[in-house]
Structure formats: structure tokens, C-alpha cells
Amino acid sequence: MTALLPLMNTKQQSVSLGRLPIWRLRESHQESTNPPVLLGLIRKIALWLAGWRYDVKALGLENFPLKGGVLMVCNHVSYVDTVVLSLACPRPIRFLSYEGLFGVPLLGTILRMAGAIPVSPTRATEAIRRAAECVKRGEVVCIFPEGQLTRTGCLMELKSGFELIARQADCQVVVAQLDGLWGSIHSFEGGRYFTKWPKGLRRAAAVSFSTPLRATEATSERVREILLDLGENAFRERLLTSSLPQRLVGALKARALRTVIVDPSSPIKRLRGAELLTGAWLLAKTWKQLPGRRIGILLPPGIAGTLANVGVLFSGKIPVNLNPTLTVEAADSCLQLGGIKTVITAEILVKKFPTFPWPEDVILIERALKQPSHMEGLLSGAACLLLPVGVLKHLMRIPALGQEDEALLLFTSGTSGLPKGVALTHRQVLSNFDQVSETGFLQQDDRILSALPLFHSFGLTMGLFMPLLSGRKLVTAPSPLDCEKVSVAARDGKVTVLLTTPTFLRNYAKRIPCDAFSTLRLAATGAERLPAETAELFRSRFGCEVCEGYGLTEASPVVSFNMPHPVRGLGAQSDQSGSMAGSAGRLLPGMTMRLLDPETGKESPGLSCGILALHGPNIINEYLNDQCPEKFENGWLITGDIVRLDAEGFLFLEGRLSRFSKIGGEMVSHAAVEEAIGKAFPDASVQDCVLGRPSGDKGEELVLLTTRKITREDLRRELEVPNLWIPRHVLCVESIPTLATGKLDLAASRRLIEDQIATA
């Protein structure tokens, strides 16, 4: 394959199969093996009854062969997978099932009546032989190659048994993907089966069928790829009818009398749902008349920043959170690209950043909050408390926005140039929220601490909107660098989840008192690679999980995430893995990926490490004003990140393509060299930055910028790496340039290197 192709199955036949009449079931599930009449009737009645509980949509039904033997390969989500598959498939299915289930009263009888094939770890070859014989007779046989139900909601490692069946039977292989069953009472979502309330009387589910594969094509790698593709398409097919401001109204109304945000640094320390809803509505009334579609916001995380963002959304405008620490050139570029004529900020920030290119129209949030009259505030507050959500939305005149309309405008961090504009639609933002929610990493009573700046995608979408939309309490501090205020916020809010980046995590591990994070159960990090020594230092100090994720502003922003390991009954550890040390976790549901050859930029079959390309409902299609069009191809985002994928689906970030140097014909990862230095000289309090620069003899040479007191001779003596990996220059500095998000400022680091070398 020479280029990234558009995803297959994006225009598949969609057939709803819920509540089919018995005559339709009889016609579409006609048994080719002519079972006893009574058994066939029982089966059809059972499927008819199941159709009242599950509204099943079949995607790609035209792909399924109506004659001949077929091996179906499917992901395994819940205890009703076989029922839902039987509802969707146009032919009867014979399932492979774990032998131990045949000994369960009633269930074993049902399995035997259904003709299921028992599978035993000690007699696996017998099950493979029987399955192949059934396929040769012209039957449809289904196998769940994961071998067990997922306890994380993620696709697990695919065992190779289905490959043996396909080759013995020399048959067509159809990949089926189940969507919508994770979260049901029959799945392990929430850490248990069955003992939870069902969500609604009817549950929507989808079964997607691939085009048939030849037996020789059905490898574990290819089937995993197809399962991800089908899952991405099924996620897009889900009906999303509301916009971001409409969802916010419903979420805040549902918690009208409960605290939704805690901000110890603000004059007003807490807001209930009704108070936040009322305040944002009052601001929106005055901001509807502001010129332009986009409104700039320059405020720290907290009550003021939350009110400003929600108020702008309620007014029908697009909030654009701005970075005051950018250079004048970069900040002015953001204002010009976004067409921003108005900026909402605070008086103290206008004085703090006098060189920021402020537009003529600057709104001070403290004055805006004082404008509504006392009577207007009382009437609006009463409406927010007493009126139903539908009436309230109408009264507030929340604009009717489409899923593809722009919701937020963010700018990339600009680590190596001017920031690029990322316009996120309502569908993209809400899809990513739903994707993160399906991981189940949040518990019902979680209290989330975020001090990340609002101009950072992780800080805005996950650190502000996710807690509000999910019904979790949001606790804020104005700056991730102010450890004292972060400590106060953590104690005041009794936080259980911390959202941060590795740079700030390292600082907290050294400076935050242990009692401040005494209630913390999980620290979720992103934006940059998490060093193992930083994670271990934080874990040992505060006794909580540290889970690394990976994201991009272009992905709204979360792409993958490590989760705490699932448990198996009475707190016992499951044999399934929610996380993997050194990885960035598994892809979120509803996303798919490809790996491209770093040398050619093209797809290469069987590649386990390459440039990551992403496709999903949360991925943008282009930058603002079509900047950098080469990063998008047929709906795919070419991330520029070098990634390794293991058999269990965990992603390992090897570095950015721009952070590789070709030395003597070999690609050398700057991140890998930094990791080797960190292992040889363990000290979580220091920073290292390896970069490349042109060299006459080998094309490029490596330079180490470090806060350590080491020499090149120290590196030669301690590093157990190839000679090409040893940096040619070692420059010791007091601090390494970073952005406000905590990421390395690569452009400033390169300038510092050139200045240091020039004066050496």
C-alpha cells in the first residue's frame, strides 16, 4: 500500500434489527442443519424476546456471505454478546465457549442445545478440529479470540487459535465488532457484573461486519486493525444530537444544589450548579452582541475562567483561550488567525502582561460580573432552579448548533514554530468526552484537581469541561507552578484525581506536603513522556496510581490512556492489564490507527513501529486556514510521533519524527538517549534535553542540554549505548526552556544550544 486510504465501511448498509417479528426471525435465521422443530422454535422465541431488550443495528450486513462456511472473529465485551450477534447475523451461528460453562446449571443446557463447541486449555486442538469441521460443512462458527471477557472495555491480545481454524477449513473469515455493550449490566464496567442498575429499558447496540478475508489474510495483526476500523465507524454512527452548551445546561441543572467547582484562590470559593448556570447565563446576555464569532479569553483556571468559557458558549460565540506567555509575534499570530477582536481577562493580568498585543476591546471579568442587577440575578437563579431543562434551554436561547459547527478554538503549543489553529467541533469535543468516559477511569464520587492552563487542550477539555459534564466536582488552582496554592486546593477539595503533566508532577513530588494529597487515588498525566523515575517518586511519596496518557490538541485531545488494573472479585487482581509500564496506554474506544514507515511515510504491512496516523470522530480534518495540509491525508491525521505497538494494544512513544537524528545512516531517537541518560544518572530533580544539529561528517550530531553537572567523558563511561548515541556536545545550564504547559520549548532550546556552542 503506497498511501493512507479512506477507511472502509464508512457507508455500510445500516439495518435496525430490534423487535423483529417472529416470521422475520424464522426467515433470516433458517437453520441449514435442520434441528428439531421444538429446539428451533425455542431459539426463535428467545431471539424475539431479546429483540425487545436490545435495539441492534447491523452495519455492513451486505458483506456477510449468505452461503458456505464462514469463520466469524469477534471482540468479547459482555455475557450477552452471543445473543446480540445472533440478532444481527443473517445466519445461525455456532459459538466456541469455555468448557467450564457447560457445568453451570441451566447455562450448560442452553449451550448444549445451541450446539456450542467446548474449549479447554488442555484440549484446544480438539476444539479447533471440531470448529474447522463445522465450517467445512457450511456452517457459521464464531470465536472470541481474546479468550475471555474484557474487564477494561479495551481490545485485548488476540490468540492465534482462529488462524489455525481458518487454515484447516480454508474458509472465508468475517470480522465482527460489537459496539454499545460496554457499560451494560452484563459487562464489567464499574468493576462488577450484573449487580448494577441497567441504563434504560432498551439498550442500543451495533454489530459491524467486515468484508470477508481469505484464510491466509486472517492474521492477528490484520484482524486487530479491522476491529479498530469497525469500532471507529460504529462510534461515528452513534447519534449525537446535542451541542456542548446544551449538554452543559443539562449537566449543571442536574447538580443545581450541589457544589460543582471549588476555587480556594477566588473571592468566591465555591459554586453550585445553579449558581454557575445563572452566572454564565447573565454573562451570555451581555456578550451576545460582541463583534465577531470568536472571543478571546485570557484567564487562569478557576471560577472566573469557568464562568467566562461557559458564558461565551451560552452566548453562541466560540471561546478562544490565549497563552499570555507567548512571544509578541506568536500571540499576535493567534489573534490574527482567529479574527479575535475582543479579549475577556482580569485587570491584574493586563498589568502583568503589558507586552501582550491586547486588542482595543478588552472586557474585565470582575466588572462584567457586577453588571447584572440584583433583581435580574434573583429571577435568573430562580429559573435555573425551578424550570425543567427543556424550558430552561429555550428561555436561555441556547443556540441550535450542529454537530459539525465549531465549538472551541485552540492553538498548538508552538514548540518548534508559530502556533497552529485547531478548530474543534461540537462532535469532536463531545466524542472525546464520551470516549474517555467509556474507559471508566473515573469513579462516581471523584473530585478532580486541575491547575493546568486553559489555553492547553488537556486543561480546557479534560480539566474544565469533563468534570462539569460528568457530574464530578472540579477543584482548581490558578497555576500548576504554585505548589502552595495547589496544596491548599487539594486539601480543601479532598481531591481524588489529579490531572497534570510530567514536568509539574516532578515538582509536586518534591514540594507538595504528603498530607495535601492524602486522599489522592490517581494522577493522570499527559502532554509529554512520563519518566519512570518521576512516576515512581510520586507513587512512593503519595501512595497512589500514576497513569500516563497520550494526546494531541488535534485529537480533542486524548488519544490513549493507561488505567488502573481491573480487579476480579473481592478485590483480587485480574490477570488482565489496564496499564503497561513505559507505555501511553491503549487507544480510546472509537479510534483507529496505522503505522507508517519513517523513511517513506507510507503504510507497510506488518510494521510494529512507525509514524502514528490516527482516524476517529474526535480528530480534526485540517488546521485553521489550511495550515500544514501535509499532516492530513484522506481523513487521517499524520501525528509525526514514532510509536511502537505491542500485541496487547499498548502504545509506546519512541519520540517525534522531528526529534530523531539520522547519524551515519541510522535513525537515533533523542527521547531514547534522554531515557538512557536518566537511567545511568538517576535523579528525578534534573532535566535533560537532547537535540540534533547539522554535522559535516555524519549528517547530524547530538547535543545534550542538561541541568546536571556531567561531562561527555561521564557519558562515555556510564552509558551502555552505541557510540552514535553519545552526544557530541554537553552543555550544562541552570534551566532548560519550557512552555507554560510544561513541555520543552524546542525552538528556544535550539537557540540556546547555538548560542552556547558559538561562544564556547
Short mmCIF file of N, CA and C in Angstrom, two decimals, residues 261-377:
data_model
loop_
_atom_site.label_atom_id
_atom_site.label_comp_id
_atom_site.label_asym_id
_atom_site.label_seq_id
_atom_site.Cartn_x
_atom_site.Cartn_y
_atom_site.Cartn_z
N ILE A 261 -17.77 23.39 41.54
CA ILE A 261 -16.39 23.89 41.40
C ILE A 261 -15.93 24.50 42.72
N VAL A 262 -14.69 24.18 43.07
CA VAL A 262 -14.04 24.72 44.27
C VAL A 262 -12.80 25.47 43.83
N ASP A 263 -12.68 26.73 44.26
CA ASP A 263 -11.55 27.58 43.86
C ASP A 263 -11.10 28.38 45.08
N PRO A 264 -10.20 27.81 45.91
CA PRO A 264 -9.79 28.50 47.14
C PRO A 264 -9.09 29.83 46.89
N SER A 265 -8.58 30.08 45.69
CA SER A 265 -7.86 31.32 45.40
C SER A 265 -8.79 32.45 44.98
N SER A 266 -10.08 32.14 44.81
CA SER A 266 -11.04 33.14 44.35
C SER A 266 -11.76 33.77 45.54
N PRO A 267 -12.23 35.04 45.39
CA PRO A 267 -13.05 35.63 46.46
C PRO A 267 -14.28 34.79 46.77
N ILE A 268 -14.88 34.21 45.72
CA ILE A 268 -15.98 33.26 45.90
C ILE A 268 -15.36 31.87 45.82
N LYS A 269 -15.41 31.11 46.90
CA LYS A 269 -14.66 29.85 46.99
C LYS A 269 -15.33 28.68 46.29
N ARG A 270 -16.66 28.70 46.20
CA ARG A 270 -17.38 27.56 45.65
C ARG A 270 -18.60 28.04 44.87
N LEU A 271 -18.98 27.24 43.90
CA LEU A 271 -20.22 27.50 43.16
C LEU A 271 -21.00 26.20 43.04
N ARG A 272 -22.32 26.30 43.26
CA ARG A 272 -23.20 25.18 42.97
C ARG A 272 -23.57 25.19 41.49
N GLY A 273 -24.20 24.10 41.05
CA GLY A 273 -24.56 24.01 39.65
C GLY A 273 -25.46 25.14 39.20
N ALA A 274 -26.48 25.46 40.02
CA ALA A 274 -27.41 26.54 39.67
C ALA A 274 -26.71 27.89 39.65
N GLU A 275 -25.76 28.10 40.55
CA GLU A 275 -25.04 29.37 40.59
C GLU A 275 -24.15 29.55 39.37
N LEU A 276 -23.46 28.49 38.95
CA LEU A 276 -22.63 28.57 37.75
C LEU A 276 -23.50 28.77 36.52
N LEU A 277 -24.63 28.07 36.48
CA LEU A 277 -25.56 28.19 35.36
C LEU A 277 -26.11 29.62 35.27
N THR A 278 -26.48 30.17 36.41
CA THR A 278 -27.03 31.53 36.44
C THR A 278 -25.98 32.56 36.04
N GLY A 279 -24.78 32.45 36.62
CA GLY A 279 -23.73 33.42 36.31
C GLY A 279 -23.36 33.41 34.85
N ALA A 280 -23.22 32.22 34.25
CA ALA A 280 -22.87 32.12 32.84
C ALA A 280 -23.99 32.67 31.95
N TRP A 281 -25.24 32.44 32.35
CA TRP A 281 -26.39 32.94 31.58
C TRP A 281 -26.41 34.47 31.59
N LEU A 282 -26.18 35.08 32.74
CA LEU A 282 -26.18 36.54 32.84
C LEU A 282 -25.06 37.14 31.99
N LEU A 283 -23.88 36.51 32.01
CA LEU A 283 -22.78 37.00 31.17
C LEU A 283 -23.12 36.85 29.69
N ALA A 284 -23.75 35.73 29.35
CA ALA A 284 -24.07 35.47 27.94
C ALA A 284 -25.02 36.52 27.38
N LYS A 285 -25.93 37.02 28.21
CA LYS A 285 -26.88 38.04 27.74
C LYS A 285 -26.16 39.29 27.25
N THR A 286 -25.09 39.67 27.91
CA THR A 286 -24.36 40.88 27.52
C THR A 286 -23.34 40.62 26.43
N TRP A 287 -22.93 39.35 26.28
CA TRP A 287 -21.88 39.05 25.30
C TRP A 287 -22.41 38.64 23.94
N LYS A 288 -23.74 38.45 23.83
CA LYS A 288 -24.30 38.07 22.53
C LYS A 288 -24.03 39.12 21.46
N GLN A 289 -23.92 40.38 21.86
CA GLN A 289 -23.76 41.47 20.90
C GLN A 289 -22.30 41.79 20.57
N LEU A 290 -21.36 41.06 21.15
CA LEU A 290 -19.95 41.33 20.87
C LEU A 290 -19.63 41.05 19.41
N PRO A 291 -18.75 41.82 18.80
CA PRO A 291 -18.42 41.63 17.38
C PRO A 291 -17.59 40.35 17.17
N GLY A 292 -17.83 39.70 16.03
CA GLY A 292 -17.05 38.53 15.67
C GLY A 292 -17.61 37.25 16.25
N ARG A 293 -17.22 36.11 15.62
CA ARG A 293 -17.67 34.79 16.07
C ARG A 293 -16.85 34.30 17.25
N ARG A 294 -15.59 34.68 17.31
CA ARG A 294 -14.68 34.14 18.32
C ARG A 294 -14.32 35.21 19.34
N ILE A 295 -14.30 34.81 20.61
CA ILE A 295 -13.98 35.71 21.72
C ILE A 295 -12.76 35.17 22.44
N GLY A 296 -11.73 35.99 22.57
CA GLY A 296 -10.53 35.59 23.29
C GLY A 296 -10.76 35.59 24.79
N ILE A 297 -10.15 34.63 25.48
CA ILE A 297 -10.22 34.56 26.94
C ILE A 297 -8.80 34.38 27.47
N LEU A 298 -8.41 35.26 28.37
CA LEU A 298 -7.09 35.15 28.98
C LEU A 298 -7.29 35.19 30.49
N LEU A 299 -7.56 34.02 31.04
CA LEU A 299 -7.82 33.87 32.47
C LEU A 299 -7.24 32.55 32.96
N PRO A 300 -6.84 32.48 34.22
CA PRO A 300 -6.33 31.21 34.76
C PRO A 300 -7.48 30.27 35.05
N PRO A 301 -7.19 28.98 35.31
CA PRO A 301 -8.25 28.06 35.73
C PRO A 301 -8.86 28.52 37.05
N GLY A 302 -10.15 28.30 37.20
CA GLY A 302 -10.83 28.75 38.40
C GLY A 302 -12.24 29.18 38.07
N ILE A 303 -12.91 29.81 39.02
CA ILE A 303 -14.30 30.21 38.84
C ILE A 303 -14.44 31.25 37.73
N ALA A 304 -13.54 32.24 37.70
CA ALA A 304 -13.64 33.27 36.67
C ALA A 304 -13.44 32.69 35.28
N GLY A 305 -12.41 31.85 35.11
CA GLY A 305 -12.16 31.23 33.81
C GLY A 305 -13.29 30.32 33.38
N THR A 306 -13.90 29.60 34.33
CA THR A 306 -15.02 28.71 34.02
C THR A 306 -16.25 29.51 33.60
N LEU A 307 -16.58 30.56 34.36
CA LEU A 307 -17.72 31.41 34.00
C LEU A 307 -17.54 32.03 32.63
N ALA A 308 -16.32 32.49 32.33
CA ALA A 308 -16.07 33.13 31.03
C ALA A 308 -16.27 32.14 29.89
N ASN A 309 -15.73 30.94 30.01
CA ASN A 309 -15.84 29.95 28.93
C ASN A 309 -17.28 29.49 28.73
N VAL A 310 -17.96 29.18 29.83
CA VAL A 310 -19.34 28.72 29.71
C VAL A 310 -20.24 29.86 29.23
N GLY A 311 -19.99 31.08 29.71
CA GLY A 311 -20.78 32.23 29.28
C GLY A 311 -20.64 32.51 27.80
N VAL A 312 -19.42 32.41 27.27
CA VAL A 312 -19.20 32.63 25.84
C VAL A 312 -19.93 31.55 25.04
N LEU A 313 -19.88 30.30 25.48
CA LEU A 313 -20.60 29.23 24.79
C LEU A 313 -22.11 29.48 24.80
N PHE A 314 -22.64 29.91 25.96
CA PHE A 314 -24.08 30.18 26.05
C PHE A 314 -24.49 31.35 25.15
N SER A 315 -23.57 32.25 24.87
CA SER A 315 -23.89 33.41 24.02
C SER A 315 -23.89 33.07 22.54
N GLY A 316 -23.51 31.83 22.19
CA GLY A 316 -23.43 31.43 20.80
C GLY A 316 -22.11 31.76 20.15
N LYS A 317 -21.14 32.23 20.94
CA LYS A 317 -19.81 32.55 20.42
C LYS A 317 -18.86 31.38 20.67
N ILE A 318 -17.65 31.52 20.17
CA ILE A 318 -16.63 30.48 20.27
C ILE A 318 -15.51 30.96 21.19
N PRO A 319 -15.30 30.32 22.34
CA PRO A 319 -14.21 30.74 23.23
C PRO A 319 -12.84 30.34 22.68
N VAL A 320 -11.88 31.28 22.79
CA VAL A 320 -10.50 31.04 22.35
C VAL A 320 -9.59 31.40 23.51
N ASN A 321 -9.13 30.39 24.24
CA ASN A 321 -8.26 30.64 25.39
C ASN A 321 -6.84 30.89 24.91
N LEU A 322 -6.27 32.01 25.36
CA LEU A 322 -5.00 32.50 24.84
C LEU A 322 -3.88 32.33 25.86
N ASN A 323 -2.67 32.15 25.33
CA ASN A 323 -1.47 31.95 26.14
C ASN A 323 -0.73 33.28 26.29
N PRO A 324 -0.71 33.87 27.49
CA PRO A 324 -0.05 35.17 27.66
C PRO A 324 1.47 35.10 27.66
N THR A 325 2.04 33.89 27.75
CA THR A 325 3.49 33.76 27.81
C THR A 325 4.13 33.62 26.43
N LEU A 326 3.31 33.61 25.36
CA LEU A 326 3.86 33.54 24.01
C LEU A 326 4.64 34.80 23.68
N THR A 327 5.51 34.70 22.71
CA THR A 327 6.17 35.90 22.20
C THR A 327 5.12 36.81 21.57
N VAL A 328 5.45 38.08 21.44
CA VAL A 328 4.50 39.03 20.84
C VAL A 328 4.13 38.58 19.43
N GLU A 329 5.12 38.08 18.69
CA GLU A 329 4.86 37.62 17.32
C GLU A 329 3.88 36.46 17.31
N ALA A 330 4.10 35.47 18.20
CA ALA A 330 3.22 34.30 18.24
C ALA A 330 1.82 34.67 18.72
N ALA A 331 1.72 35.51 19.75
CA ALA A 331 0.41 35.91 20.27
C ALA A 331 -0.37 36.71 19.22
N ASP A 332 0.32 37.61 18.54
CA ASP A 332 -0.36 38.39 17.50
C ASP A 332 -0.82 37.49 16.36
N SER A 333 -0.03 36.46 16.05
CA SER A 333 -0.42 35.50 15.01
C SER A 333 -1.71 34.79 15.40
N CYS A 334 -1.85 34.42 16.69
CA CYS A 334 -3.07 33.77 17.16
C CYS A 334 -4.28 34.68 17.01
N LEU A 335 -4.13 35.95 17.40
CA LEU A 335 -5.24 36.90 17.30
C LEU A 335 -5.66 37.11 15.86
N GLN A 336 -4.67 37.21 14.97
CA GLN A 336 -4.98 37.44 13.56
C GLN A 336 -5.63 36.20 12.94
N LEU A 337 -5.09 35.01 13.21
CA LEU A 337 -5.64 33.78 12.65
C LEU A 337 -7.09 33.56 13.10
N GLY A 338 -7.36 33.87 14.37
CA GLY A 338 -8.69 33.64 14.91
C GLY A 338 -9.67 34.76 14.65
N GLY A 339 -9.19 35.86 14.09
CA GLY A 339 -10.07 37.00 13.87
C GLY A 339 -10.64 37.52 15.18
N ILE A 340 -9.82 37.57 16.22
CA ILE A 340 -10.28 37.90 17.57
C ILE A 340 -10.20 39.42 17.79
N LYS A 341 -11.36 40.02 18.06
CA LYS A 341 -11.44 41.47 18.28
C LYS A 341 -11.69 41.82 19.73
N THR A 342 -12.09 40.82 20.53
CA THR A 342 -12.41 41.06 21.94
C THR A 342 -11.72 40.01 22.80
N VAL A 343 -11.13 40.46 23.92
CA VAL A 343 -10.50 39.54 24.87
C VAL A 343 -11.07 39.78 26.25
N ILE A 344 -11.51 38.70 26.90
CA ILE A 344 -12.01 38.76 28.27
C ILE A 344 -10.86 38.38 29.19
N THR A 345 -10.56 39.22 30.15
CA THR A 345 -9.42 38.96 31.05
C THR A 345 -9.69 39.61 32.40
N ALA A 346 -8.66 39.73 33.23
CA ALA A 346 -8.76 40.37 34.54
C ALA A 346 -7.78 41.54 34.58
N GLU A 347 -8.10 42.51 35.38
CA GLU A 347 -7.27 43.72 35.44
C GLU A 347 -5.83 43.40 35.84
N ILE A 348 -5.66 42.46 36.76
CA ILE A 348 -4.31 42.12 37.21
C ILE A 348 -3.47 41.52 36.09
N LEU A 349 -4.12 40.81 35.15
CA LEU A 349 -3.39 40.20 34.05
C LEU A 349 -3.01 41.21 32.99
N VAL A 350 -3.82 42.24 32.80
CA VAL A 350 -3.46 43.32 31.87
C VAL A 350 -2.17 43.99 32.34
N LYS A 351 -2.05 44.18 33.65
CA LYS A 351 -0.84 44.80 34.21
C LYS A 351 0.35 43.82 34.21
N LYS A 352 0.06 42.54 34.38
CA LYS A 352 1.13 41.54 34.47
C LYS A 352 1.77 41.28 33.11
N PHE A 353 0.98 41.40 32.03
CA PHE A 353 1.49 41.11 30.69
C PHE A 353 1.33 42.35 29.80
N PRO A 354 2.12 43.38 30.06
CA PRO A 354 1.95 44.64 29.31
C PRO A 354 2.36 44.52 27.83
N THR A 355 3.22 43.53 27.50
CA THR A 355 3.66 43.40 26.10
C THR A 355 2.72 42.54 25.26
N PHE A 356 1.71 41.92 25.90
CA PHE A 356 0.76 41.13 25.13
C PHE A 356 0.01 42.06 24.16
N PRO A 357 -0.20 41.65 22.91
CA PRO A 357 -0.86 42.53 21.92
C PRO A 357 -2.37 42.63 22.15
N TRP A 358 -2.74 43.32 23.23
CA TRP A 358 -4.16 43.43 23.57
C TRP A 358 -4.93 44.13 22.46
N PRO A 359 -6.11 43.62 22.07
CA PRO A 359 -6.95 44.34 21.10
C PRO A 359 -7.60 45.56 21.76
N GLU A 360 -8.28 46.36 20.98
CA GLU A 360 -8.91 47.56 21.54
C GLU A 360 -10.01 47.22 22.52
N ASP A 361 -10.76 46.15 22.25
CA ASP A 361 -11.89 45.78 23.09
C ASP A 361 -11.44 44.74 24.12
N VAL A 362 -11.21 45.20 25.35
CA VAL A 362 -10.82 44.31 26.45
C VAL A 362 -11.91 44.38 27.51
N ILE A 363 -12.48 43.21 27.85
CA ILE A 363 -13.52 43.12 28.87
C ILE A 363 -12.92 42.56 30.15
N LEU A 364 -13.04 43.30 31.24
CA LEU A 364 -12.53 42.85 32.53
C LEU A 364 -13.62 42.03 33.22
N ILE A 365 -13.30 40.79 33.55
CA ILE A 365 -14.29 39.85 34.08
C ILE A 365 -14.88 40.34 35.39
N GLU A 366 -14.07 41.01 36.23
CA GLU A 366 -14.60 41.46 37.52
C GLU A 366 -15.67 42.53 37.35
N ARG A 367 -15.54 43.33 36.29
CA ARG A 367 -16.57 44.34 36.02
C ARG A 367 -17.80 43.70 35.37
N ALA A 368 -17.57 42.75 34.50
CA ALA A 368 -18.68 42.09 33.81
C ALA A 368 -19.59 41.37 34.81
N LEU A 369 -18.99 40.81 35.85
CA LEU A 369 -19.78 40.08 36.84
C LEU A 369 -20.65 41.00 37.69
N LYS A 370 -20.32 42.29 37.73
CA LYS A 370 -21.08 43.24 38.54
C LYS A 370 -22.19 43.93 37.75
N GLN A 371 -22.23 43.72 36.43
CA GLN A 371 -23.18 44.46 35.59
C GLN A 371 -24.64 44.08 35.81
N PRO A 372 -25.01 42.79 35.89
CA PRO A 372 -26.43 42.46 36.06
C PRO A 372 -26.97 42.99 37.39
N SER A 373 -28.23 43.43 37.38
CA SER A 373 -28.86 43.93 38.60
C SER A 373 -29.15 42.78 39.55
N HIS A 374 -29.37 43.15 40.82
CA HIS A 374 -29.67 42.14 41.83
C HIS A 374 -30.97 41.40 41.50
N MET A 375 -31.98 42.15 41.05
CA MET A 375 -33.26 41.54 40.71
C MET A 375 -33.12 40.58 39.54
N GLU A 376 -32.34 40.96 38.52
CA GLU A 376 -32.13 40.09 37.36
C GLU A 376 -31.45 38.80 37.78
N GLY A 377 -30.50 38.91 38.69
CA GLY A 377 -29.82 37.72 39.18
C GLY A 377 -30.76 36.79 39.93
#
